[in-house]
mmCIF file with all atom_site columns, C-alpha atoms and ligand atoms in Angstrom:
data_model
loop_
_atom_site.group_PDB
_atom_site.id
_atom_site.type_symbol
_atom_site.label_atom_id
_atom_site.label_alt_id
_atom_site.label_comp_id
_atom_site.label_asym_id
_atom_site.label_entity_id
_atom_site.label_seq_id
_atom_site.pdbx_PDB_ins_code
_atom_site.Cartn_x
_atom_site.Cartn_y
_atom_site.Cartn_z
_atom_site.occupancy
_atom_site.B_iso_or_equiv
_atom_site.pdbx_formal_charge
_atom_site.auth_seq_id
_atom_site.auth_comp_id
_atom_site.auth_asym_id
_atom_site.auth_atom_id
_atom_site.pdbx_PDB_model_num
ATOM   1   C  CA  . MET Q 1 1   ? 137.035 144.123 -7.050  1.00 58.00 ? 2   MET Q CA  1
ATOM   2   C  CA  . HIS Q 1 2   ? 140.301 142.553 -8.154  1.00 86.00 ? 3   HIS Q CA  1
ATOM   3   C  CA  . GLU Q 1 3   ? 141.296 145.469 -10.399 1.00 92.00 ? 4   GLU Q CA  1
ATOM   4   C  CA  . LEU Q 1 4   ? 140.857 147.923 -7.543  1.00 93.00 ? 5   LEU Q CA  1
ATOM   5   C  CA  . SER Q 1 5   ? 143.512 146.198 -5.439  1.00 93.00 ? 6   SER Q CA  1
ATOM   6   C  CA  . LEU Q 1 6   ? 145.769 146.062 -8.511  1.00 93.00 ? 7   LEU Q CA  1
ATOM   7   C  CA  . ALA Q 1 7   ? 145.332 149.800 -9.026  1.00 95.00 ? 8   ALA Q CA  1
ATOM   8   C  CA  . GLN Q 1 8   ? 146.094 150.470 -5.364  1.00 95.00 ? 9   GLN Q CA  1
ATOM   9   C  CA  . GLY Q 1 9   ? 149.197 148.319 -5.740  1.00 94.00 ? 10  GLY Q CA  1
ATOM   10  C  CA  . ILE Q 1 10  ? 150.275 150.477 -8.682  1.00 95.00 ? 11  ILE Q CA  1
ATOM   11  C  CA  . ARG Q 1 11  ? 149.775 153.590 -6.568  1.00 96.00 ? 12  ARG Q CA  1
ATOM   12  C  CA  . ARG Q 1 12  ? 152.068 152.160 -3.887  1.00 96.00 ? 13  ARG Q CA  1
ATOM   13  C  CA  . ILE Q 1 13  ? 154.690 151.298 -6.522  1.00 95.00 ? 14  ILE Q CA  1
ATOM   14  C  CA  . LEU Q 1 14  ? 154.563 154.863 -7.876  1.00 96.00 ? 15  LEU Q CA  1
ATOM   15  C  CA  . GLU Q 1 15  ? 154.845 156.371 -4.403  1.00 96.00 ? 16  GLU Q CA  1
ATOM   16  C  CA  . ASP Q 1 16  ? 157.851 154.164 -3.595  1.00 96.00 ? 17  ASP Q CA  1
ATOM   17  C  CA  . GLU Q 1 17  ? 159.518 155.037 -6.903  1.00 95.00 ? 18  GLU Q CA  1
ATOM   18  C  CA  . ALA Q 1 18  ? 158.896 158.734 -6.307  1.00 96.00 ? 19  ALA Q CA  1
ATOM   19  C  CA  . LYS Q 1 19  ? 160.620 158.477 -2.939  1.00 96.00 ? 20  LYS Q CA  1
ATOM   20  C  CA  . SER Q 1 20  ? 163.644 156.556 -4.205  1.00 96.00 ? 21  SER Q CA  1
ATOM   21  C  CA  . GLN Q 1 21  ? 164.052 158.452 -7.478  1.00 94.00 ? 22  GLN Q CA  1
ATOM   22  C  CA  . GLY Q 1 22  ? 163.007 161.893 -6.291  1.00 95.00 ? 23  GLY Q CA  1
ATOM   23  C  CA  . PHE Q 1 23  ? 160.256 162.862 -8.715  1.00 95.00 ? 24  PHE Q CA  1
ATOM   24  C  CA  . GLU Q 1 24  ? 157.048 164.577 -7.655  1.00 95.00 ? 25  GLU Q CA  1
ATOM   25  C  CA  . LYS Q 1 25  ? 154.540 163.901 -10.358 1.00 97.00 ? 26  LYS Q CA  1
ATOM   26  C  CA  . VAL Q 1 26  ? 153.683 161.006 -12.646 1.00 97.00 ? 27  VAL Q CA  1
ATOM   27  C  CA  . THR Q 1 27  ? 152.084 162.039 -15.923 1.00 97.00 ? 28  THR Q CA  1
ATOM   28  C  CA  . ALA Q 1 28  ? 151.888 158.688 -17.691 1.00 98.00 ? 29  ALA Q CA  1
ATOM   29  C  CA  . VAL Q 1 29  ? 152.149 155.023 -16.781 1.00 97.00 ? 30  VAL Q CA  1
ATOM   30  C  CA  . TRP Q 1 30  ? 152.847 152.123 -19.132 1.00 97.00 ? 31  TRP Q CA  1
ATOM   31  C  CA  . LEU Q 1 31  ? 151.564 148.807 -17.868 1.00 96.00 ? 32  LEU Q CA  1
ATOM   32  C  CA  . ASP Q 1 32  ? 152.175 145.321 -19.183 1.00 95.00 ? 33  ASP Q CA  1
ATOM   33  C  CA  . ILE Q 1 33  ? 149.335 142.932 -18.447 1.00 94.00 ? 34  ILE Q CA  1
ATOM   34  C  CA  . GLY Q 1 34  ? 149.862 139.279 -19.220 1.00 93.00 ? 35  GLY Q CA  1
ATOM   35  C  CA  . ALA Q 1 35  ? 147.256 137.640 -21.443 1.00 92.00 ? 36  ALA Q CA  1
ATOM   36  C  CA  . LEU Q 1 36  ? 146.885 134.913 -18.809 1.00 93.00 ? 37  LEU Q CA  1
ATOM   37  C  CA  . SER Q 1 37  ? 146.412 137.263 -15.879 1.00 90.00 ? 38  SER Q CA  1
ATOM   38  C  CA  . HIS Q 1 38  ? 142.908 137.804 -14.616 1.00 84.00 ? 39  HIS Q CA  1
ATOM   39  C  CA  . ALA Q 1 39  ? 143.069 141.573 -14.886 1.00 88.00 ? 40  ALA Q CA  1
ATOM   40  C  CA  . ASP Q 1 40  ? 140.540 143.218 -17.165 1.00 89.00 ? 41  ASP Q CA  1
ATOM   41  C  CA  . PRO Q 1 41  ? 142.182 146.242 -18.851 1.00 90.00 ? 42  PRO Q CA  1
ATOM   42  C  CA  . GLU Q 1 42  ? 138.944 148.226 -19.048 1.00 91.00 ? 43  GLU Q CA  1
ATOM   43  C  CA  . ALA Q 1 43  ? 138.115 147.717 -15.395 1.00 93.00 ? 44  ALA Q CA  1
ATOM   44  C  CA  . LEU Q 1 44  ? 141.700 148.468 -14.481 1.00 94.00 ? 45  LEU Q CA  1
ATOM   45  C  CA  . GLU Q 1 45  ? 141.634 151.743 -16.390 1.00 94.00 ? 46  GLU Q CA  1
ATOM   46  C  CA  . PHE Q 1 46  ? 138.530 152.789 -14.471 1.00 94.00 ? 47  PHE Q CA  1
ATOM   47  C  CA  . CYS Q 1 47  ? 140.028 151.773 -11.103 1.00 95.00 ? 48  CYS Q CA  1
ATOM   48  C  CA  . PHE Q 1 48  ? 143.342 153.421 -11.967 1.00 96.00 ? 49  PHE Q CA  1
ATOM   49  C  CA  . ALA Q 1 49  ? 141.726 156.824 -12.416 1.00 95.00 ? 50  ALA Q CA  1
ATOM   50  C  CA  . ALA Q 1 50  ? 139.841 156.443 -9.133  1.00 95.00 ? 51  ALA Q CA  1
ATOM   51  C  CA  . SER Q 1 51  ? 142.853 155.173 -7.198  1.00 96.00 ? 52  SER Q CA  1
ATOM   52  C  CA  . MET Q 1 52  ? 145.198 157.922 -8.374  1.00 97.00 ? 53  MET Q CA  1
ATOM   53  C  CA  . ALA Q 1 53  ? 142.914 160.760 -7.283  1.00 95.00 ? 54  ALA Q CA  1
ATOM   54  C  CA  . GLY Q 1 54  ? 144.736 162.845 -4.710  1.00 95.00 ? 55  GLY Q CA  1
ATOM   55  C  CA  . SER Q 1 55  ? 148.028 161.100 -5.390  1.00 96.00 ? 56  SER Q CA  1
ATOM   56  C  CA  . LEU Q 1 56  ? 151.158 162.124 -7.268  1.00 96.00 ? 57  LEU Q CA  1
ATOM   57  C  CA  . ALA Q 1 57  ? 149.690 160.411 -10.342 1.00 97.00 ? 58  ALA Q CA  1
ATOM   58  C  CA  . GLU Q 1 58  ? 146.316 162.159 -10.383 1.00 97.00 ? 59  GLU Q CA  1
ATOM   59  C  CA  . GLY Q 1 59  ? 145.213 162.568 -14.000 1.00 96.00 ? 60  GLY Q CA  1
ATOM   60  C  CA  . ALA Q 1 60  ? 148.084 160.440 -15.314 1.00 97.00 ? 61  ALA Q CA  1
ATOM   61  C  CA  . ALA Q 1 61  ? 147.548 158.727 -18.645 1.00 97.00 ? 62  ALA Q CA  1
ATOM   62  C  CA  . LEU Q 1 62  ? 147.453 154.943 -18.515 1.00 96.00 ? 63  LEU Q CA  1
ATOM   63  C  CA  . HIS Q 1 63  ? 148.808 152.885 -21.421 1.00 97.00 ? 64  HIS Q CA  1
ATOM   64  C  CA  . ILE Q 1 64  ? 148.081 149.190 -21.215 1.00 96.00 ? 65  ILE Q CA  1
ATOM   65  C  CA  . ALA Q 1 65  ? 149.870 146.591 -23.306 1.00 95.00 ? 66  ALA Q CA  1
ATOM   66  C  CA  . ARG Q 1 66  ? 148.910 142.936 -23.331 1.00 92.00 ? 67  ARG Q CA  1
ATOM   67  C  CA  . THR Q 1 67  ? 151.891 140.625 -23.168 1.00 93.00 ? 68  THR Q CA  1
ATOM   68  C  CA  . PRO Q 1 68  ? 151.486 137.125 -24.629 1.00 93.00 ? 69  PRO Q CA  1
ATOM   69  C  CA  . GLY Q 1 69  ? 151.113 134.080 -22.438 1.00 96.00 ? 70  GLY Q CA  1
ATOM   70  C  CA  . ARG Q 1 70  ? 153.760 131.358 -22.448 1.00 96.00 ? 71  ARG Q CA  1
ATOM   71  C  CA  . ALA Q 1 71  ? 153.641 127.813 -21.187 1.00 97.00 ? 72  ALA Q CA  1
ATOM   72  C  CA  . TRP Q 1 72  ? 155.982 124.863 -20.891 1.00 98.00 ? 73  TRP Q CA  1
ATOM   73  C  CA  . CYS Q 1 73  ? 154.592 121.768 -22.628 1.00 98.00 ? 74  CYS Q CA  1
ATOM   74  C  CA  . TRP Q 1 74  ? 155.773 118.616 -20.870 1.00 98.00 ? 75  TRP Q CA  1
ATOM   75  C  CA  . SER Q 1 75  ? 154.835 116.475 -23.898 1.00 98.00 ? 76  SER Q CA  1
ATOM   76  C  CA  . CYS Q 1 76  ? 156.782 118.567 -26.414 1.00 98.00 ? 77  CYS Q CA  1
ATOM   77  C  CA  . ALA Q 1 77  ? 159.445 119.462 -23.838 1.00 98.00 ? 78  ALA Q CA  1
ATOM   78  C  CA  . LYS Q 1 78  ? 159.531 123.051 -25.006 1.00 98.00 ? 79  LYS Q CA  1
ATOM   79  C  CA  . GLU Q 1 79  ? 158.000 126.460 -24.420 1.00 97.00 ? 80  GLU Q CA  1
ATOM   80  C  CA  . VAL Q 1 80  ? 154.878 127.309 -26.448 1.00 97.00 ? 81  VAL Q CA  1
ATOM   81  C  CA  . PRO Q 1 81  ? 152.696 130.437 -26.789 1.00 96.00 ? 82  PRO Q CA  1
ATOM   82  C  CA  . LEU Q 1 82  ? 149.384 130.324 -24.975 1.00 95.00 ? 83  LEU Q CA  1
ATOM   83  C  CA  . ALA Q 1 83  ? 146.508 132.732 -25.547 1.00 92.00 ? 84  ALA Q CA  1
ATOM   84  C  CA  . ARG Q 1 84  ? 144.235 131.481 -22.762 1.00 91.00 ? 85  ARG Q CA  1
ATOM   85  C  CA  . ARG Q 1 85  ? 144.760 129.295 -19.717 1.00 91.00 ? 86  ARG Q CA  1
ATOM   86  C  CA  . ILE Q 1 86  ? 142.271 126.688 -20.925 1.00 92.00 ? 87  ILE Q CA  1
ATOM   87  C  CA  . ASP Q 1 87  ? 143.875 126.336 -24.358 1.00 95.00 ? 88  ASP Q CA  1
ATOM   88  C  CA  . PRO Q 1 88  ? 145.739 123.136 -25.274 1.00 97.00 ? 89  PRO Q CA  1
ATOM   89  C  CA  . CYS Q 1 89  ? 149.314 123.086 -26.552 1.00 97.00 ? 90  CYS Q CA  1
ATOM   90  C  CA  . PRO Q 1 90  ? 149.319 124.608 -30.073 1.00 96.00 ? 91  PRO Q CA  1
ATOM   91  C  CA  . ASP Q 1 91  ? 151.783 121.933 -31.258 1.00 97.00 ? 92  ASP Q CA  1
ATOM   92  C  CA  . CYS Q 1 92  ? 150.581 118.633 -29.816 1.00 98.00 ? 93  CYS Q CA  1
ATOM   93  C  CA  . GLY Q 1 93  ? 147.070 119.553 -28.618 1.00 98.00 ? 94  GLY Q CA  1
ATOM   94  C  CA  . GLY Q 1 94  ? 147.860 118.228 -25.179 1.00 97.00 ? 95  GLY Q CA  1
ATOM   95  C  CA  . HIS Q 1 95  ? 147.101 119.756 -21.804 1.00 96.00 ? 96  HIS Q CA  1
ATOM   96  C  CA  . ARG Q 1 96  ? 150.276 118.951 -19.927 1.00 97.00 ? 97  ARG Q CA  1
ATOM   97  C  CA  . LEU Q 1 97  ? 151.079 122.636 -19.752 1.00 96.00 ? 98  LEU Q CA  1
ATOM   98  C  CA  . GLU Q 1 98  ? 152.628 124.753 -17.087 1.00 96.00 ? 99  GLU Q CA  1
ATOM   99  C  CA  . VAL Q 1 99  ? 152.267 128.527 -17.366 1.00 96.00 ? 100 VAL Q CA  1
ATOM   100 C  CA  . VAL Q 1 100 ? 155.701 130.171 -17.303 1.00 96.00 ? 101 VAL Q CA  1
ATOM   101 C  CA  . GLY Q 1 101 ? 154.931 133.727 -18.403 1.00 94.00 ? 102 GLY Q CA  1
ATOM   102 C  CA  . GLY Q 1 102 ? 152.284 136.276 -19.236 1.00 94.00 ? 103 GLY Q CA  1
ATOM   103 C  CA  . ASP Q 1 103 ? 150.313 135.688 -16.056 1.00 93.00 ? 104 ASP Q CA  1
ATOM   104 C  CA  . ASP Q 1 104 ? 151.398 138.810 -14.252 1.00 90.00 ? 105 ASP Q CA  1
ATOM   105 C  CA  . MET Q 1 105 ? 151.228 142.578 -14.398 1.00 91.00 ? 106 MET Q CA  1
ATOM   106 C  CA  . ARG Q 1 106 ? 154.067 145.048 -14.172 1.00 92.00 ? 107 ARG Q CA  1
ATOM   107 C  CA  . VAL Q 1 107 ? 154.795 148.729 -14.500 1.00 94.00 ? 108 VAL Q CA  1
ATOM   108 C  CA  . ARG Q 1 108 ? 157.071 148.962 -17.543 1.00 95.00 ? 109 ARG Q CA  1
ATOM   109 C  CA  . GLU Q 1 109 ? 157.676 152.687 -17.790 1.00 96.00 ? 110 GLU Q CA  1
ATOM   110 C  CA  . LEU Q 1 110 ? 156.808 155.976 -16.140 1.00 96.00 ? 111 LEU Q CA  1
ATOM   111 C  CA  . GLU Q 1 111 ? 156.705 159.504 -17.437 1.00 97.00 ? 112 GLU Q CA  1
ATOM   112 C  CA  . VAL Q 1 112 ? 157.529 161.806 -14.539 1.00 95.00 ? 113 VAL Q CA  1
ATOM   113 C  CA  . SER Q 1 113 ? 158.174 165.429 -13.872 1.00 87.00 ? 114 SER Q CA  1
HETATM 114 ZN ZN1 . LIG E 2 .   ? 152.867 120.169 -26.750 1.00 78.62 ? 229 LIG E ZN1 1
#
């Protein structure tokens, strides 16, 4: 499952951060998930809990925020908001779009102790 590898990636990020910043426990994680990424927040929440078992973030709360998608429209020659990958440009209705943001996932903030 895609979300499982994402969750395991988050665990590695947390373990690296713990090493470099010297904390021992993560109690909450804030995640930004781009609207155009393929990650399903519900599935990710489930996989997160499973992946953190036995780690420094066992039982940590997960807060997921959806960040909006953005694309460059070659017809309008400007950046436009994009809710889904298959959507046309909201201004000209064209499909000459290149996704420039909101297609990734990142750890925005950690609560540690
Ligand atoms: Zn356009």
